[in-house]
Amino acid sequence: MNGISDIVTSVQHTAHYVNAHLADHAGSGAGENPSGEDQINADVWADQLFFDKLSALDGVGAYASEEREEVVDCGEGYTVAIDPLDGSSNLASNNSVGTIVGVYDAELPASGRELVAAMMVLYGPYTTMAVAREDSDVVREFLLREGFSEQWGRFTVPEQPTVVGLAGKKNERSDAFNEFAAELERELKLRYGGATVADLAQVLEYGGLFGYPTTTRYPEGKLRVHFESAPLAYLVEAGGGSSTDGEQSLLDVEPDELHARTPTFLGNRELVERVEAALGR
Ligand code: AHG
Ligand code: MN
Ligand code: MN
Ligand code: MN
């Protein structure tokens, strides 16, 4: 198997194990992560599990994580960038969480154009994993369950928008954006659950837009380029959708440091273009 297949298989098996044991690790804080946010036990536990498996692969040369200050050198091969547990604050309330993985053929920091694959695991009522990779034009979705991962069909963004989740946040610098957001929230169904992977899954199923704009608290946006925004943009654009930071595809964002953040919008092309128009005014 090539390096990408080994990584996909390893993430699949590790995610299957994480899914089975999440309840044992829903406990409270473990400290702070490099982004200065609360870390829960499960963040650290999941990060260690993925590290142990992925860093041991011949095709992995570096391991970068939302939960670790620095990239860990593991020899030659791809750089894996991971958000081991996305939306981890949802765990205490037993709401959906996820895992996001980007596979870069470059040292970090790097733009999303260096991605060769991206994966998104959703630990929901059942657990699925979506994979986009440069050596296959089909974005696949797997059902992860006991000893068996069934492949589902192609993973595409529906043409018609139905849902919108803009984190309920207001952009502090753009009234035009806030008017756009209010209009969209009147037009479409509001879906916001506090985990990007779960909120994006709504968009990928029903069509629409997920976004986390710049806010007072997060003037650069909250989501991290390497661990969340770029890998998810890779997936969504491979599935026929679109992404933007307000001006350009999220794959063109050039982060200046490992934990760089960016305003993040993902979903239907038409809505992404409306975001850019609103933010451009
Ligand atoms: P993580 O748990 O990996 O830190 O990610 C949380 C992120 C993202 O998943 C979610 O969309 C967003 O934070 C929620 O932010 P708010 O709690 O500010 O709404
Ligand atoms: Mn976090
Ligand atoms: Mn996250
Ligand atoms: Mn996380």
XYZ file of C-alpha atoms and ligand atoms in Angstrom:
303
model
C 0.000 0.000 0.000
C 1.253 3.553 -0.615
C 1.856 6.097 2.148
C -1.609 7.655 1.799
C -3.421 4.300 2.033
C -1.447 3.375 5.168
C -2.446 6.676 6.779
C -6.138 6.283 5.800
C -6.249 2.731 7.164
C -4.480 3.754 10.383
C -6.872 6.679 10.952
C -9.846 4.391 10.283
C -8.765 1.808 12.848
C -7.726 4.384 15.450
C -11.005 6.316 15.016
C -12.910 3.069 15.477
C -11.108 2.572 18.805
C -11.668 6.229 19.835
C -15.364 5.839 19.078
C -15.621 2.798 21.358
C -13.884 4.474 24.327
C -14.897 8.169 24.201
C -17.276 7.812 27.155
C -14.364 6.836 29.426
C -12.564 10.112 28.665
C -15.269 12.767 28.782
C -13.765 14.087 32.012
C -12.912 17.712 32.632
C -9.883 19.829 31.873
C -6.364 18.637 31.316
C -4.890 22.101 30.818
C -4.471 24.494 27.916
C -3.587 23.742 24.277
C -1.131 25.783 22.137
C -4.070 27.913 20.949
C -4.654 28.915 24.561
C -7.939 27.010 24.773
C -9.152 24.560 27.404
C -7.927 21.027 26.786
C -10.066 18.147 28.068
C -8.730 14.706 28.950
C -10.120 13.280 25.708
C -8.148 15.820 23.627
C -4.898 14.544 25.119
C -5.957 10.878 25.137
C -7.050 10.928 21.452
C -3.935 12.856 20.429
C -1.680 10.240 22.056
C -3.562 7.371 20.360
C -3.291 8.924 16.890
C 0.360 9.863 17.524
C 1.331 6.323 18.561
C -0.226 4.811 15.417
C 0.577 7.449 12.789
C 4.150 8.326 13.819
C 5.071 4.618 13.516
C 4.132 4.485 9.803
C 7.016 4.435 7.267
C 5.176 7.014 5.132
C 4.850 9.575 7.967
C 7.792 11.948 8.419
C 6.206 14.437 10.843
C 3.226 14.643 13.217
C 1.585 18.021 13.906
C -1.381 18.393 16.244
C -3.736 21.068 17.549
C -2.769 19.732 20.987
C 1.027 20.027 20.574
C 3.146 23.193 20.453
C 5.645 21.845 17.917
C 5.741 19.409 14.999
C 7.189 16.005 16.026
C 9.830 14.704 13.611
C 9.316 11.010 12.715
C 11.825 10.587 9.856
C 10.945 10.627 6.159
C 7.518 11.003 4.545
C 4.309 13.040 4.693
C 3.427 15.527 7.427
C 0.197 14.526 9.171
C -1.701 17.472 10.733
C -4.507 16.479 13.082
C -7.299 17.882 15.191
C -7.655 14.710 17.262
C -10.970 15.709 18.783
C -12.910 18.504 17.093
C -15.711 20.123 19.067
C -14.413 18.397 22.188
C -16.489 20.638 24.460
C -19.496 18.700 23.083
C -18.309 15.515 24.768
C -19.569 16.429 28.259
C -23.068 16.906 26.803
C -22.817 13.780 24.624
C -23.150 15.734 21.406
C -21.256 14.920 18.214
C -17.480 15.375 17.988
C -14.996 14.632 15.211
C -11.418 14.058 14.090
C -9.847 16.008 11.221
C -6.660 14.900 9.444
C -4.672 16.677 6.711
C -1.815 14.895 4.894
C 0.751 17.428 3.614
C 3.579 16.647 1.190
C 5.583 19.472 2.794
C 6.945 20.752 6.091
C 4.593 23.057 8.039
C 3.657 25.870 7.956
C 2.316 25.232 4.428
C -0.749 26.177 2.398
C -3.558 23.714 1.687
C -2.212 23.393 -1.870
C 0.417 21.042 -0.341
C -2.309 18.641 0.843
C -2.393 15.205 -0.827
C -5.297 13.874 1.271
C -7.764 14.898 3.986
C -10.083 12.943 6.272
C -13.011 13.855 8.501
C -14.367 11.415 11.114
C -17.787 12.148 12.618
C -18.538 10.400 15.951
C -22.328 10.745 15.719
C -25.225 8.344 16.351
C -23.039 6.180 14.082
C -19.450 6.895 13.080
C -18.419 7.735 9.539
C -15.175 8.802 7.868
C -14.943 10.818 4.658
C -11.709 10.700 2.654
C -10.468 12.801 -0.262
C -7.071 11.957 -1.777
C -5.076 13.170 -4.762
C -4.706 9.634 -6.184
C -8.474 9.106 -6.473
C -11.121 11.412 -7.895
C -13.865 9.933 -5.712
C -14.390 11.264 -2.198
C -15.364 8.191 -0.238
C -17.358 7.872 2.960
C -16.874 4.839 5.202
C -19.124 3.517 7.947
C -16.826 2.567 10.835
C -18.146 -0.305 12.895
C -16.964 -3.552 14.530
C -14.223 -5.015 12.327
C -15.957 -3.719 9.235
C -15.778 -0.486 7.318
C -18.308 -0.384 4.512
C -17.668 2.060 1.679
C -20.519 4.328 0.752
C -20.994 6.279 -2.423
C -19.499 9.483 -3.682
C -19.591 12.358 -1.261
C -20.829 15.561 -2.864
C -22.274 18.886 -1.771
C -25.962 19.126 -2.821
C -26.748 21.926 -5.319
C -29.607 23.465 -3.332
C -28.779 25.170 0.011
C -30.987 24.193 2.961
C -29.031 24.834 6.186
C -26.773 27.528 7.577
C -24.537 27.510 10.646
C -22.505 30.695 11.173
C -21.623 30.026 14.777
C -24.232 32.617 15.707
C -21.316 35.034 15.657
C -21.308 38.564 14.378
C -18.373 39.881 12.367
C -17.036 42.830 14.340
C -15.696 44.595 11.277
C -18.406 44.178 8.670
C -22.032 45.262 8.952
C -22.486 44.007 5.388
C -21.510 40.510 6.541
C -23.851 40.698 9.543
C -26.723 41.763 7.258
C -25.840 38.888 4.900
C -25.779 36.451 7.840
C -29.155 37.654 9.129
C -30.631 37.338 5.614
C -29.260 33.803 5.238
C -30.610 32.849 8.667
C -34.051 33.997 7.493
C -33.736 32.115 4.189
C -32.351 28.793 5.439
C -32.674 26.432 8.431
C -30.329 27.245 11.313
C -28.059 24.366 12.209
C -25.229 25.049 14.706
C -23.981 22.450 17.178
C -20.505 23.656 18.166
C -18.392 21.037 16.379
C -17.241 21.997 12.890
C -17.243 18.381 11.668
C -20.852 17.835 12.787
C -22.035 21.226 11.494
C -20.266 20.676 8.173
C -21.860 17.215 7.869
C -25.245 19.000 7.886
C -24.094 21.126 4.935
C -22.702 18.116 3.072
C -25.975 16.254 3.499
C -28.520 19.060 2.979
C -26.555 21.782 1.173
C -25.833 25.233 2.600
C -23.044 27.007 4.451
C -20.987 26.538 7.613
C -18.873 29.428 8.813
C -16.873 30.831 11.705
C -16.246 34.529 10.955
C -13.825 36.892 12.680
C -15.202 38.006 16.066
C -14.036 40.240 18.912
C -12.763 37.179 20.752
C -11.172 35.706 17.613
C -10.090 38.631 15.382
C -8.312 36.146 13.040
C -11.255 33.719 13.181
C -11.218 30.741 15.579
C -10.517 27.764 13.345
C -6.930 26.663 12.717
C -5.629 26.549 9.142
C -3.559 23.353 9.301
C -5.799 21.251 11.554
C -9.338 22.327 10.563
C -9.894 24.857 7.750
C -7.532 23.619 5.021
C -8.207 19.853 5.362
C -11.980 20.475 5.439
C -11.700 22.791 2.420
C -9.784 20.028 0.597
C -12.648 17.606 1.315
C -15.457 20.028 0.447
C -13.827 21.247 -2.780
C -13.114 17.633 -3.802
C -16.847 17.011 -3.236
C -17.833 19.855 -5.586
C -18.295 22.501 -2.893
C -16.397 25.710 -2.211
C -14.492 27.465 0.588
C -13.280 30.930 1.448
C -11.576 33.002 4.141
C -13.623 35.926 2.790
C -11.308 36.582 -0.162
C -9.808 33.301 -1.448
C -10.113 29.513 -1.247
C -8.988 28.291 2.157
C -6.466 26.133 0.275
C -4.658 29.331 -0.772
C -4.288 30.697 2.772
C -0.557 30.897 3.600
C -0.257 30.375 7.384
C 2.787 32.016 9.003
C 2.886 29.667 11.984
C 1.732 26.192 13.015
C -1.313 27.294 15.026
C -2.428 30.095 12.679
C -6.170 30.748 12.556
C -8.393 31.936 9.679
C -11.997 33.041 9.101
C -13.578 29.899 7.639
C -16.572 29.371 5.329
C -17.401 26.025 3.693
C -20.329 24.863 1.516
C -22.235 25.689 -1.642
C -20.337 27.731 -4.252
C -23.207 30.231 -4.592
C -23.220 30.978 -0.848
C -19.418 31.179 -0.647
C -19.523 33.774 -3.439
C -22.139 35.736 -1.461
C -19.865 35.653 1.620
C -16.989 37.090 -0.458
C -19.284 39.766 -1.906
C -20.548 40.733 1.565
C -17.051 40.830 3.074
C -15.667 42.626 0.035
C -18.055 45.545 0.506
P -11.865 22.015 19.026
O -12.785 21.311 19.966
O -11.060 21.098 18.171
O -11.022 23.054 19.725
O -12.766 22.767 17.956
C -13.798 23.588 18.419
C -14.120 24.550 17.332
C -15.023 23.973 16.251
O -15.130 22.595 16.255
C -16.358 24.574 16.538
O -17.043 24.861 15.341
C -15.998 25.851 17.275
O -14.790 25.614 17.942
C -17.036 26.202 18.279
O -16.665 27.464 18.784
P -17.637 28.225 19.795
O -17.671 27.373 21.033
O -16.974 29.562 19.990
O -18.985 28.333 19.130
Mn -9.613 22.337 21.102
Mn -11.486 21.608 16.148
Mn -9.732 19.643 18.806
